[in-house]
Coordinates of C-alpha atoms in Angstrom, one line a residue:
M22 CA -63.6 19.3 -109.1
S23 CA -61.2 18.6 -106.2
E24 CA -61.7 15.7 -103.8
D25 CA -61.4 17.8 -100.7
K26 CA -64.5 19.7 -101.6
N27 CA -62.9 23.1 -100.7
I28 CA -65.5 24.8 -102.8
E29 CA -67.1 28.2 -102.4
K30 CA -70.3 29.5 -104.0
I31 CA -70.4 33.3 -104.2
D32 CA -73.4 35.3 -105.2
F33 CA -72.9 38.5 -107.2
Q34 CA -73.8 41.7 -105.4
A35 CA -76.4 44.0 -106.8
E36 CA -74.0 46.5 -108.3
V37 CA -72.0 43.7 -109.9
Q38 CA -75.1 42.3 -111.5
Q39 CA -75.9 45.8 -112.8
L40 CA -72.4 46.2 -114.2
L41 CA -72.5 42.7 -115.8
N42 CA -75.8 43.6 -117.4
L43 CA -74.3 46.7 -119.0
V44 CA -71.2 44.7 -120.1
V45 CA -73.3 42.0 -121.8
H46 CA -76.0 44.2 -123.4
S47 CA -74.6 47.7 -123.9
L48 CA -70.8 47.8 -123.8
Y49 CA -69.5 46.6 -127.1
S50 CA -70.6 47.3 -130.6
E51 CA -69.0 44.1 -131.8
R52 CA -69.2 40.9 -129.8
E53 CA -66.0 39.6 -131.3
V54 CA -63.9 41.8 -129.0
F55 CA -64.3 39.2 -126.2
L56 CA -61.5 37.3 -128.1
R57 CA -59.3 40.4 -128.0
E58 CA -59.8 40.8 -124.3
L59 CA -59.0 37.1 -123.5
I60 CA -56.0 37.0 -125.8
S61 CA -54.7 40.2 -124.4
N62 CA -54.9 38.8 -120.9
A63 CA -53.1 35.6 -122.0
S64 CA -50.3 37.7 -123.7
D65 CA -49.9 39.7 -120.5
A66 CA -49.7 36.5 -118.4
C67 CA -46.9 35.1 -120.7
G68 CA -45.0 38.4 -120.4
R69 CA -45.4 38.6 -116.6
L70 CA -43.9 35.1 -116.3
R71 CA -40.9 36.1 -118.5
F72 CA -40.3 39.1 -116.2
E73 CA -40.7 37.3 -112.9
S74 CA -38.5 34.4 -114.0
L75 CA -35.6 36.7 -114.5
T76 CA -35.2 37.1 -110.8
N77 CA -36.9 33.8 -109.9
P78 CA -35.8 31.1 -112.4
D79 CA -37.6 28.4 -110.4
M80 CA -40.9 29.6 -111.7
L81 CA -40.0 28.0 -115.1
E82 CA -40.9 24.3 -114.4
S83 CA -39.4 23.2 -117.8
E84 CA -38.0 24.6 -120.9
H85 CA -40.4 27.4 -121.6
T86 CA -41.7 28.8 -124.9
P87 CA -44.5 31.3 -124.4
A88 CA -47.6 30.3 -126.4
I89 CA -51.4 30.9 -126.7
E90 CA -53.6 28.2 -128.0
L91 CA -57.3 28.4 -129.1
E92 CA -59.5 25.4 -129.9
V93 CA -63.0 25.6 -131.2
A94 CA -65.4 22.7 -130.9
K95 CA -68.8 22.4 -132.7
R96 CA -69.9 19.7 -130.4
G97 CA -70.9 21.6 -127.2
R98 CA -70.3 25.0 -128.8
R99 CA -67.0 25.5 -127.0
V100 CA -64.1 27.9 -127.4
T101 CA -61.0 27.1 -125.3
I102 CA -58.2 29.6 -124.8
R103 CA -55.1 28.5 -122.9
D104 CA -51.7 30.0 -122.2
N105 CA -48.6 28.8 -120.4
G106 CA -48.1 32.1 -118.7
I107 CA -47.8 33.0 -115.0
G108 CA -51.2 31.8 -113.9
M109 CA -53.0 32.7 -110.7
T110 CA -53.3 31.6 -107.1
R111 CA -56.7 31.1 -105.5
E112 CA -56.4 34.5 -103.8
E113 CA -55.5 36.2 -107.1
V114 CA -58.4 34.6 -108.9
T115 CA -60.8 35.9 -106.2
E116 CA -59.2 39.4 -106.5
N117 CA -58.8 39.6 -110.2
I118 CA -61.7 37.6 -111.5
G119 CA -64.1 37.1 -108.7
T120 CA -64.5 40.8 -107.9
I121 CA -65.4 42.8 -111.0
A122 CA -63.2 45.9 -111.3
R123 CA -62.1 45.2 -107.8
S124 CA -62.9 48.2 -105.5
G125 CA -64.0 50.3 -108.4
T126 CA -67.3 48.5 -109.0
K127 CA -69.3 50.6 -106.6
R128 CA -67.7 53.9 -107.9
F129 CA -68.5 52.8 -111.4
V130 CA -72.2 52.1 -110.7
E131 CA -72.4 55.5 -108.9
A132 CA -71.0 57.1 -112.0
L133 CA -73.7 55.6 -114.3
T134 CA -75.8 58.3 -116.0
G135 CA -78.5 56.2 -117.6
E136 CA -77.3 57.3 -121.1
Q137 CA -76.0 54.2 -122.9
S138 CA -73.4 56.0 -124.9
E139 CA -71.9 57.8 -121.9
D140 CA -72.0 54.7 -119.7
T141 CA -70.2 52.7 -122.4
N142 CA -67.4 55.2 -122.4
L143 CA -67.1 55.0 -118.7
I144 CA -66.7 51.2 -118.5
G145 CA -63.3 51.2 -120.3
Q146 CA -61.8 52.8 -117.2
F147 CA -62.7 49.9 -114.9
G148 CA -60.7 46.9 -116.1
V149 CA -63.6 44.6 -116.8
G150 CA -62.4 43.1 -120.1
F151 CA -62.6 39.5 -118.9
Y152 CA -66.4 39.8 -118.4
S153 CA -66.9 40.7 -122.0
V154 CA -66.9 36.9 -122.5
F155 CA -70.5 36.8 -121.2
M156 CA -71.7 38.6 -124.3
V157 CA -71.4 35.3 -126.0
A158 CA -71.2 32.7 -123.2
E159 CA -73.8 30.9 -121.3
N160 CA -71.1 29.4 -119.1
V161 CA -67.4 30.0 -118.4
V162 CA -64.9 27.7 -116.7
L163 CA -61.5 29.1 -115.8
K164 CA -58.7 26.7 -114.7
T165 CA -55.4 28.2 -113.6
R166 CA -52.2 27.5 -111.6
K167 CA -49.5 29.9 -110.6
A168 CA -46.1 29.1 -112.0
G169 CA -43.8 27.8 -109.3
T170 CA -46.6 26.5 -107.0
P171 CA -47.3 22.7 -106.4
K172 CA -49.5 20.9 -108.9
D173 CA -52.3 20.5 -106.3
Q174 CA -52.6 24.3 -105.9
G175 CA -54.5 24.9 -109.1
V176 CA -57.9 26.7 -109.1
I177 CA -61.1 26.2 -111.0
W178 CA -63.6 29.0 -111.3
E179 CA -67.0 28.7 -112.9
S180 CA -69.8 31.2 -113.6
D181 CA -72.9 31.7 -115.8
G182 CA -72.5 35.5 -115.5
V183 CA -75.8 35.8 -113.8
S184 CA -76.2 34.3 -110.4
G185 CA -72.6 34.3 -109.2
Y186 CA -69.6 31.9 -109.3
T187 CA -68.0 28.9 -107.7
I188 CA -64.3 28.5 -106.9
D189 CA -62.5 25.4 -105.9
D190 CA -59.1 23.8 -105.8
Q191 CA -57.9 21.8 -108.8
T192 CA -54.8 19.7 -109.6
M193 CA -53.1 20.9 -112.7
D194 CA -49.9 19.4 -114.3
T195 CA -48.9 22.7 -116.1
H196 CA -48.9 26.3 -115.0
G197 CA -50.9 28.9 -116.9
T198 CA -54.6 29.5 -117.5
E199 CA -57.3 27.7 -119.5
I200 CA -60.7 29.3 -120.2
V201 CA -63.5 27.1 -121.6
V202 CA -66.3 29.2 -123.0
T203 CA -69.7 27.5 -123.7
L204 CA -71.2 29.7 -126.3
R205 CA -74.9 30.7 -126.5
K206 CA -76.8 29.5 -129.5
D207 CA -76.8 33.0 -131.1
A208 CA -73.0 33.1 -130.9
K209 CA -72.1 29.9 -132.6
E210 CA -70.3 31.8 -135.4
F211 CA -67.3 31.7 -133.0
I212 CA -66.9 27.9 -133.4
E213 CA -65.8 28.5 -137.0
T214 CA -62.0 28.6 -137.3
Q215 CA -62.1 31.1 -140.1
R216 CA -64.2 33.6 -138.0
V217 CA -61.8 33.2 -135.1
S218 CA -58.7 33.5 -137.2
S219 CA -59.9 36.7 -138.9
T220 CA -60.7 38.2 -135.5
I221 CA -57.2 37.4 -134.1
K222 CA -55.6 39.0 -137.1
K223 CA -57.7 42.1 -136.7
Y224 CA -57.0 42.6 -133.0
A225 CA -53.9 40.6 -132.0
D226 CA -51.7 40.4 -135.0
H227 CA -49.0 42.5 -133.3
I228 CA -48.7 40.3 -130.2
S229 CA -45.3 38.7 -130.1
V230 CA -46.4 35.5 -128.3
P231 CA -47.3 32.9 -130.9
I232 CA -51.1 32.4 -131.2
R233 CA -52.1 28.9 -132.6
L234 CA -55.6 27.9 -133.6
R235 CA -57.3 24.6 -134.5
A236 CA -60.6 22.8 -134.4
A237 CA -60.8 20.5 -131.5
P238 CA -59.9 16.8 -132.2
T239 CA -62.8 14.5 -133.0
A240 CA -63.1 10.7 -133.3
K241 CA -62.5 11.1 -137.0
Q242 CA -59.6 13.5 -137.3
E243 CA -57.2 15.7 -135.5
E244 CA -56.6 19.1 -137.1
E245 CA -53.1 20.7 -137.3
W246 CA -52.3 23.8 -135.3
E247 CA -52.2 26.9 -137.4
L248 CA -50.0 29.9 -136.5
V249 CA -52.4 32.9 -136.8
N250 CA -50.6 36.0 -135.8
D251 CA -47.8 37.7 -137.6
G252 CA -46.1 38.5 -134.3
S253 CA -44.4 41.7 -135.4
A254 CA -44.6 44.3 -132.7
L255 CA -46.6 47.2 -134.0
W256 CA -44.3 49.8 -132.5
T257 CA -41.3 48.4 -134.5
R258 CA -42.9 48.9 -137.8
P259 CA -42.6 52.1 -139.9
R260 CA -45.5 54.5 -139.3
K261 CA -46.3 54.7 -143.0
D262 CA -47.0 50.9 -143.0
I263 CA -49.6 51.1 -140.1
S264 CA -53.2 52.0 -140.7
E265 CA -55.4 54.1 -138.4
E266 CA -57.4 51.0 -137.6
E267 CA -54.3 49.1 -136.6
Y268 CA -53.3 51.9 -134.2
D269 CA -56.8 52.1 -132.7
N270 CA -57.0 48.3 -132.3
F271 CA -53.6 48.2 -130.6
Y272 CA -54.6 51.1 -128.3
Q273 CA -57.8 49.3 -127.3
S274 CA -56.1 46.0 -126.7
L275 CA -53.5 47.8 -124.6
T276 CA -55.8 49.9 -122.5
Y277 CA -59.3 48.3 -122.6
D278 CA -60.5 51.8 -123.5
F279 CA -63.3 51.5 -126.1
E280 CA -62.9 55.0 -127.5
K281 CA -60.3 56.2 -129.9
P282 CA -57.4 58.0 -128.2
L283 CA -57.2 61.8 -128.3
T284 CA -53.7 61.6 -129.9
R285 CA -50.8 59.3 -130.3
L286 CA -47.0 59.6 -130.6
H287 CA -44.9 57.0 -132.5
N288 CA -41.2 57.5 -133.0
R289 CA -37.9 55.7 -133.2
V290 CA -34.8 57.2 -131.5
E291 CA -31.4 56.1 -132.9
G292 CA -27.8 57.1 -131.9
R293 CA -26.1 56.7 -128.6
L294 CA -29.4 55.5 -127.2
E295 CA -31.9 53.5 -129.2
Y296 CA -35.5 52.9 -128.4
S297 CA -39.0 52.9 -129.9
A298 CA -42.0 54.6 -128.3
L299 CA -45.7 54.2 -129.1
L300 CA -47.7 56.4 -126.7
F301 CA -51.3 57.4 -126.5
I302 CA -53.2 60.2 -124.7
P303 CA -56.7 59.0 -124.0
A304 CA -59.8 61.0 -124.8
H305 CA -61.1 60.8 -121.2
A306 CA -59.5 60.7 -117.8
P307 CA -59.8 57.4 -115.9
F308 CA -62.0 57.4 -112.8
D309 CA -59.0 56.7 -110.5
M310 CA -56.6 59.4 -111.9
F311 CA -56.1 60.9 -108.4
D312 CA -55.7 57.5 -106.7
V313 CA -52.1 57.5 -105.4
E314 CA -51.9 53.7 -105.8
R315 CA -53.1 53.8 -109.4
R316 CA -51.0 51.8 -111.8
R317 CA -49.1 53.7 -114.5
G318 CA -49.8 53.0 -118.2
I319 CA -46.4 52.4 -119.7
K320 CA -45.2 48.9 -120.6
L321 CA -41.4 48.4 -120.9
Y322 CA -40.0 46.0 -123.5
V323 CA -36.3 45.2 -124.2
R324 CA -35.8 44.0 -127.7
R325 CA -39.5 43.1 -127.9
V326 CA -39.3 41.0 -124.8
F327 CA -41.9 42.2 -122.2
I328 CA -40.1 43.3 -119.0
A329 CA -42.5 45.2 -116.8
D330 CA -45.6 47.4 -116.7
D331 CA -46.5 50.1 -114.1
T332 CA -43.0 51.5 -114.8
E333 CA -43.2 54.8 -113.0
N334 CA -39.5 55.5 -113.7
L335 CA -40.3 55.9 -117.4
M336 CA -43.1 58.5 -117.0
P337 CA -43.5 61.3 -114.4
A338 CA -46.5 61.4 -112.2
Y339 CA -48.0 64.4 -113.9
L340 CA -48.2 62.4 -117.2
R341 CA -49.6 59.3 -115.5
F342 CA -52.6 59.3 -117.9
V343 CA -50.3 58.5 -120.9
K344 CA -50.6 54.9 -122.1
G345 CA -48.3 53.0 -124.4
V346 CA -45.1 51.0 -125.0
I347 CA -41.4 51.8 -124.8
D348 CA -39.0 49.2 -126.3
S349 CA -35.3 49.7 -125.6
D350 CA -32.5 48.1 -127.6
D351 CA -29.9 48.9 -124.9
L352 CA -31.2 47.8 -121.5
P353 CA -30.4 44.3 -120.2
L354 CA -33.1 41.7 -120.2
N355 CA -32.6 41.0 -116.5
V356 CA -33.9 44.4 -115.5
S357 CA -35.0 44.8 -111.9
R358 CA -37.1 47.6 -110.4
E359 CA -34.1 48.8 -108.5
F360 CA -32.1 49.0 -111.8
L361 CA -34.9 51.1 -113.3
Q362 CA -34.7 53.5 -110.4
K363 CA -31.0 54.2 -110.7
N364 CA -30.1 53.7 -114.4
K365 CA -28.9 56.7 -116.5
Q366 CA -30.2 55.2 -119.7
V367 CA -33.7 54.9 -118.2
D368 CA -33.4 58.6 -117.2
R369 CA -32.4 59.6 -120.7
I370 CA -35.3 57.6 -122.2
R371 CA -37.7 59.3 -119.8
A372 CA -36.3 62.7 -120.6
G373 CA -36.6 62.1 -124.3
V374 CA -40.2 60.8 -124.1
V375 CA -41.4 63.6 -121.9
K376 CA -40.0 66.2 -124.3
R377 CA -41.8 64.5 -127.2
I378 CA -45.1 64.5 -125.3
L379 CA -44.8 68.2 -124.4
G380 CA -43.8 69.0 -128.0
E381 CA -46.9 67.2 -129.2
L382 CA -49.1 69.1 -126.8
K383 CA -47.6 72.3 -127.9
R384 CA -48.3 71.4 -131.5
I385 CA -52.0 70.6 -130.7
A386 CA -52.4 73.8 -128.7
G387 CA -51.1 75.8 -131.7
K388 CA -53.1 74.1 -134.4
D389 CA -56.3 72.7 -132.9
N390 CA -57.5 74.7 -129.9
E391 CA -60.7 72.6 -129.5
K392 CA -58.7 69.4 -129.3
Y393 CA -56.4 70.9 -126.8
Q394 CA -59.3 72.1 -124.7
T395 CA -60.6 68.6 -124.6
F396 CA -57.2 67.5 -123.3
W397 CA -57.1 70.3 -120.7
K398 CA -60.6 69.6 -119.4
E399 CA -59.8 65.9 -118.8
F400 CA -56.2 66.2 -117.6
G401 CA -55.4 69.8 -116.8
K402 CA -55.5 69.4 -113.0
V403 CA -53.0 66.5 -113.2
F404 CA -50.8 68.2 -115.8
K405 CA -50.4 71.2 -113.5
E406 CA -48.5 69.0 -111.1
G407 CA -45.6 69.2 -113.6
I408 CA -44.9 72.7 -112.5
T409 CA -43.9 71.4 -109.1
E410 CA -42.3 68.2 -110.2
D411 CA -40.4 68.8 -113.4
T412 CA -38.0 71.6 -113.0
D413 CA -36.2 70.8 -116.3
N414 CA -39.4 71.4 -118.3
R415 CA -41.1 74.1 -116.2
T416 CA -41.0 76.7 -118.9
A417 CA -42.5 74.4 -121.5
I418 CA -45.2 73.2 -119.1
G419 CA -46.0 76.8 -118.1
A420 CA -46.7 77.7 -121.7
L421 CA -49.2 74.8 -121.9
L422 CA -51.2 75.8 -118.8
R423 CA -54.7 77.2 -119.2
F424 CA -56.6 79.4 -116.7
A425 CA -59.9 81.1 -116.2
T426 CA -59.5 84.9 -116.0
T427 CA -61.7 88.0 -115.5
K428 CA -61.9 88.3 -119.3
S429 CA -62.8 84.7 -120.1
E430 CA -66.4 83.4 -120.3
G431 CA -67.5 81.3 -117.4
E432 CA -65.2 79.1 -115.4
E433 CA -63.7 77.1 -118.2
Q434 CA -59.9 77.3 -118.2
T435 CA -59.2 78.5 -121.7
E436 CA -56.5 81.3 -121.5
S437 CA -52.8 80.8 -121.7
L438 CA -50.2 82.9 -119.9
Q439 CA -48.9 84.0 -123.3
Q440 CA -52.4 85.3 -124.2
Y441 CA -52.5 87.1 -120.9
V442 CA -49.1 88.8 -121.5
D443 CA -50.1 89.8 -125.0
R444 CA -53.1 91.6 -123.6
M445 CA -51.3 93.3 -120.7
H446 CA -51.7 97.0 -120.0
E447 CA -48.7 98.9 -121.4
K448 CA -47.6 100.0 -117.9
Q449 CA -48.3 96.7 -116.3
D450 CA -45.2 94.8 -115.1
A451 CA -46.7 91.7 -113.4
I452 CA -49.2 88.9 -114.1
Y453 CA -51.9 89.3 -111.5
Y454 CA -53.8 86.3 -110.0
I455 CA -56.1 85.4 -107.1
T456 CA -56.6 82.0 -105.5
A457 CA -59.8 80.8 -103.9
D458 CA -61.6 77.6 -103.1
S459 CA -64.0 78.0 -105.9
H460 CA -64.4 79.9 -109.2
A461 CA -67.4 81.8 -107.7
S462 CA -65.3 82.9 -104.7
A463 CA -62.5 84.0 -106.9
Q464 CA -64.8 85.9 -109.3
G465 CA -66.6 87.6 -106.4
S466 CA -63.6 88.6 -104.4
P467 CA -63.4 92.3 -103.4
H468 CA -59.7 92.3 -104.2
L469 CA -60.7 92.4 -107.9
E470 CA -62.6 95.7 -107.6
V471 CA -59.9 98.1 -108.7
F472 CA -58.7 95.8 -111.4
R473 CA -62.2 95.6 -112.9
K474 CA -62.5 99.3 -112.7
H475 CA -59.5 99.8 -114.9
G476 CA -60.0 96.7 -117.1
I477 CA -56.9 94.9 -115.8
E478 CA -57.0 91.1 -116.4
V479 CA -56.6 88.8 -113.4
L480 CA -56.1 85.0 -113.3
L481 CA -58.9 83.3 -111.3
L482 CA -57.3 80.2 -109.7
S483 CA -59.6 77.8 -107.9
D484 CA -58.0 74.3 -108.2
P485 CA -56.2 73.3 -105.0
I486 CA -53.1 72.5 -107.0
D487 CA -53.0 76.2 -108.2
E488 CA -51.5 77.2 -104.8
W489 CA -48.5 75.0 -105.5
V490 CA -48.3 76.1 -109.1
V491 CA -47.9 79.8 -108.2
M492 CA -45.4 78.9 -105.5
H493 CA -43.1 77.2 -108.1
L494 CA -43.9 79.3 -111.3
S495 CA -42.5 82.6 -110.1
D496 CA -42.6 84.3 -113.5
F497 CA -43.5 83.8 -117.2
D498 CA -41.9 85.7 -120.1
E499 CA -39.9 87.7 -117.6
K500 CA -43.1 88.9 -115.9
P501 CA -43.5 88.0 -112.2
L502 CA -46.7 86.4 -111.0
K503 CA -48.2 88.5 -108.2
S504 CA -51.2 87.7 -105.9
I505 CA -53.6 90.6 -105.6
A506 CA -54.5 89.2 -102.1
K507 CA -51.0 89.4 -100.7
G508 CA -48.9 92.3 -99.6
D509 CA -49.3 96.1 -100.3
L510 CA -50.1 96.4 -104.0
S511 CA -48.4 99.4 -105.6
L512 CA -51.1 100.6 -108.0
D513 CA -50.0 104.2 -108.7
W514 CA -49.8 103.4 -112.4
L515 CA -53.5 102.5 -112.3
E516 CA -54.9 105.3 -110.2
G517 CA -52.7 108.1 -111.6
E518 CA -50.0 110.2 -110.0
E519 CA -52.5 112.4 -108.1
S520 CA -53.6 109.6 -105.9
S521 CA -50.2 109.0 -104.5
E522 CA -49.9 112.6 -103.6
D523 CA -53.0 112.8 -101.5
K524 CA -52.3 113.3 -97.8
P525 CA -53.8 110.7 -95.5
D526 CA -57.0 112.0 -93.7
E527 CA -56.3 112.4 -90.0
K528 CA -59.7 111.1 -89.0
V529 CA -59.1 108.0 -91.1
E530 CA -55.7 107.5 -89.5
S531 CA -57.4 107.7 -86.1
L532 CA -60.0 105.1 -87.2
V533 CA -57.2 102.7 -88.2
G534 CA -55.8 103.0 -84.7
K535 CA -59.2 102.2 -83.1
L536 CA -59.8 99.2 -85.4
K537 CA -56.4 97.8 -84.4
D538 CA -57.3 98.2 -80.7
V539 CA -60.7 96.5 -81.0
L540 CA -59.7 93.6 -83.3
G541 CA -56.5 92.9 -81.4
G542 CA -55.2 89.4 -82.1
R543 CA -57.6 88.8 -85.0
I544 CA -55.4 91.0 -87.2
T545 CA -51.7 91.7 -87.8
D546 CA -52.4 95.3 -89.0
V547 CA -55.0 97.6 -90.4
R548 CA -54.3 100.0 -93.2
V549 CA -55.9 102.1 -95.9
T550 CA -56.0 100.7 -99.4
S551 CA -56.8 101.8 -102.9
R552 CA -57.6 98.3 -104.2
L553 CA -61.3 98.5 -103.1
T554 CA -64.0 100.5 -104.9
D555 CA -67.3 98.9 -103.7
S556 CA -66.4 97.0 -100.5
P557 CA -65.6 98.5 -97.2
A558 CA -62.8 96.1 -96.2
C559 CA -60.8 93.1 -97.3
L560 CA -58.2 90.8 -95.7
V561 CA -54.8 90.2 -97.2
A562 CA -51.7 88.1 -96.3
S563 CA -48.2 89.4 -96.0
D564 CA -45.9 89.5 -99.1
Y565 CA -44.0 86.3 -98.1
G566 CA -46.6 84.5 -96.0
L567 CA -49.0 81.7 -97.0
S568 CA -52.1 82.9 -98.8
R569 CA -55.2 82.6 -96.7
N570 CA -56.6 80.0 -99.2
M571 CA -53.4 77.9 -98.9
A572 CA -53.6 78.0 -95.1
R573 CA -57.2 76.8 -95.3
I574 CA -56.2 73.9 -97.7
L575 CA -53.4 72.8 -95.3
K576 CA -55.7 72.9 -92.3
A577 CA -58.4 71.0 -94.1
T578 CA -56.0 68.2 -95.0
G579 CA -54.7 67.9 -91.4
Q580 CA -51.4 69.6 -92.1
G581 CA -49.9 72.2 -89.9
A582 CA -50.1 75.8 -91.1
P583 CA -48.7 78.9 -89.2
D584 CA -51.6 80.8 -87.7
I585 CA -50.7 84.3 -88.8
P586 CA -53.5 86.8 -88.5
P587 CA -54.3 88.7 -91.7
I588 CA -53.9 92.3 -92.5
M589 CA -57.3 94.2 -92.8
E590 CA -57.4 96.9 -95.4
I591 CA -60.2 99.5 -95.5
N592 CA -61.7 101.6 -98.2
P593 CA -61.7 105.2 -96.9
D594 CA -64.3 106.2 -99.5
H595 CA -66.9 103.7 -98.5
R596 CA -70.0 104.9 -96.7
I597 CA -69.6 102.5 -93.7
I598 CA -66.0 103.6 -93.2
Q599 CA -67.0 107.3 -93.4
N600 CA -69.8 106.7 -90.8
L601 CA -67.3 105.0 -88.5
V602 CA -65.0 108.0 -88.9
D603 CA -67.7 110.3 -87.6
S604 CA -69.4 108.1 -85.0
D605 CA -68.4 105.8 -82.2
D606 CA -71.9 104.2 -81.9
N607 CA -71.6 100.3 -81.7
F608 CA -68.0 100.7 -82.8
D609 CA -66.9 97.3 -81.5
D610 CA -69.7 95.5 -83.3
W611 CA -69.0 97.3 -86.5
A612 CA -65.3 96.5 -86.3
H613 CA -65.9 92.7 -85.9
V614 CA -68.6 92.6 -88.5
L615 CA -66.3 94.3 -91.0
F616 CA -63.7 91.7 -90.3
D617 CA -66.1 88.8 -90.6
Q618 CA -67.7 90.0 -93.8
A619 CA -64.3 90.4 -95.3
A620 CA -63.5 86.8 -94.4
L621 CA -66.9 85.6 -95.8
S622 CA -66.2 87.4 -99.1
E623 CA -63.1 85.3 -99.7
G624 CA -64.9 82.1 -98.9
A625 CA -63.6 81.5 -95.4
A626 CA -65.6 80.0 -92.6
L627 CA -66.3 82.2 -89.6
E628 CA -64.6 81.2 -86.3
D629 CA -67.8 82.1 -84.4
P630 CA -70.9 82.3 -86.6
A631 CA -73.2 82.8 -83.6
D632 CA -71.3 85.8 -82.4
Y633 CA -71.4 87.3 -86.0
V634 CA -75.2 86.8 -86.1
K635 CA -75.5 88.4 -82.6
R636 CA -73.6 91.5 -83.7
I637 CA -75.6 91.8 -86.9
N638 CA -78.9 91.6 -84.9
A639 CA -77.7 94.3 -82.6
L640 CA -76.8 96.6 -85.5
L641 CA -80.0 96.0 -87.4
S642 CA -82.1 96.5 -84.3
D643 CA -80.3 99.7 -83.4
S644 CA -80.7 101.0 -87.0
L645 CA -84.5 100.4 -86.8
G646 CA -84.8 102.0 -83.4
D647 CA -86.4 98.9 -81.9
K648 CA -84.1 96.2 -80.5
E649 CA -86.8 93.6 -80.4
S650 CA -88.1 94.0 -83.9
I651 CA -85.7 91.7 -85.8
I652 CA -84.2 88.4 -84.8
I653 CA -81.8 86.5 -87.1
A654 CA -81.3 82.9 -85.8
P655 CA -77.6 81.7 -85.7

């Protein structure tokens, strides 16, 4: 320990202890994967130093050859793993090692179900690979110094994985990280070089950084270092030479996901632009998929030299769940993030990769609907963002969208636009949809009544992103998308020619005028409609205005939305409307109640609930002939 005694003792919080217990006892089916996790971290550290030194050569304190070394010692049951990578500062150790899963720990614990298999699947999303070491360790000491910092700014971190950890300053001659694992008695198999060597070959043979192994020197002898890994990057090898197990092991070492991926894409592009891509779509969405600061999952290599991860320029935001590696033969090694943002070669690589992913999704959708539905359930809400972001591929993305409709079972989004078009009425010239804040609200909307009567299918859109989807996806297969809650629907082809020839009832026209007078600024207009069969009234937006659902979304997120009153449409055949035609009793109350009920039916909140209840009380009391007999509390 350091002489200045700048030591901290930190106790684990309750949720961290709960998470550690799951890691140690339930997470992994094979304890050997702790070596995979630690070697993967060491490889990343070497790669990060290579990248950072391109723009800051002073970080390399001497001639630098990346390397990872493992020593096993029978005396003391110790395994030591060291690298000469970028290392960490004290602050970085506290953030990356001291706090499990960083800010995600609490969210992880809240997501626990109590089912071991389900909880095990969750944990891969929370970046806790380092702590897998406590499956085999009774004590762990981590020593590290950030490259380019003074020798007296090293750090030593120690924990038994139960009570907490200590952290202190440490003088270190070399940069990088060394982890000394004291094994439990039931894990002493990992002090055997043959056992460790076979594990490295299984999980880390593809890592390009040399991995050397030896038994720790003793008083009697000093073993030679053995180069263990092959070092050939998996993505550079022909697909026919790679086994399923090798692909899965690579995916797990890359992502810390302990399930197999849903699908993978591995291809080599040659010609004017040459690159290799090995990409994976996970089987489950990460917990932080909607976090705007979430890291992307693509690592960039140039001629097998790691350059950067979190490379948002190589993958659009709507495909942020894709994991993998892209290795270019053409980009310069001294790539900066500014270069990535402005380089045409990078743009072409991105365009090619995106087309490959969309092509693979199209193939899956056509051949394995169950697999595609798994993809859609996990990533559909994010994938829909592509309609607004990716104009070049909007048609391809549109064909891959899935929706709930009035003809689908439940609220699962299973129907494609092509399926909808194939089922369209022979006289139908538009794809009809309705947006709402929930599937129940969409399914129960009075706007659907005439469509249900005639068996016309309607898309039921309840994801918030759907409002932006229909704004940008104006048509599909030359059929325009049309909201059934906006504008004056022309439904003559549904109702028959005779309906369009009926003359408006003079009494109903008079009622329309009176409703306008009473409702005043609450409405833009009142008109008779043929879209209702069971409800007395509904509210619609103008043809080119925001939908009422969109206006609610914008207001809920604190964004400005034009306050344009809706149009109220009435059903002239409904009993309530007929009664209002013939009677002026309580007319003002009836007018406002009709408006409020129409708003409630579309999922809107009432502006004045107490006033609504007051009017309902008055109407109920009047209908019973006793104004004191019924009271409904606001």
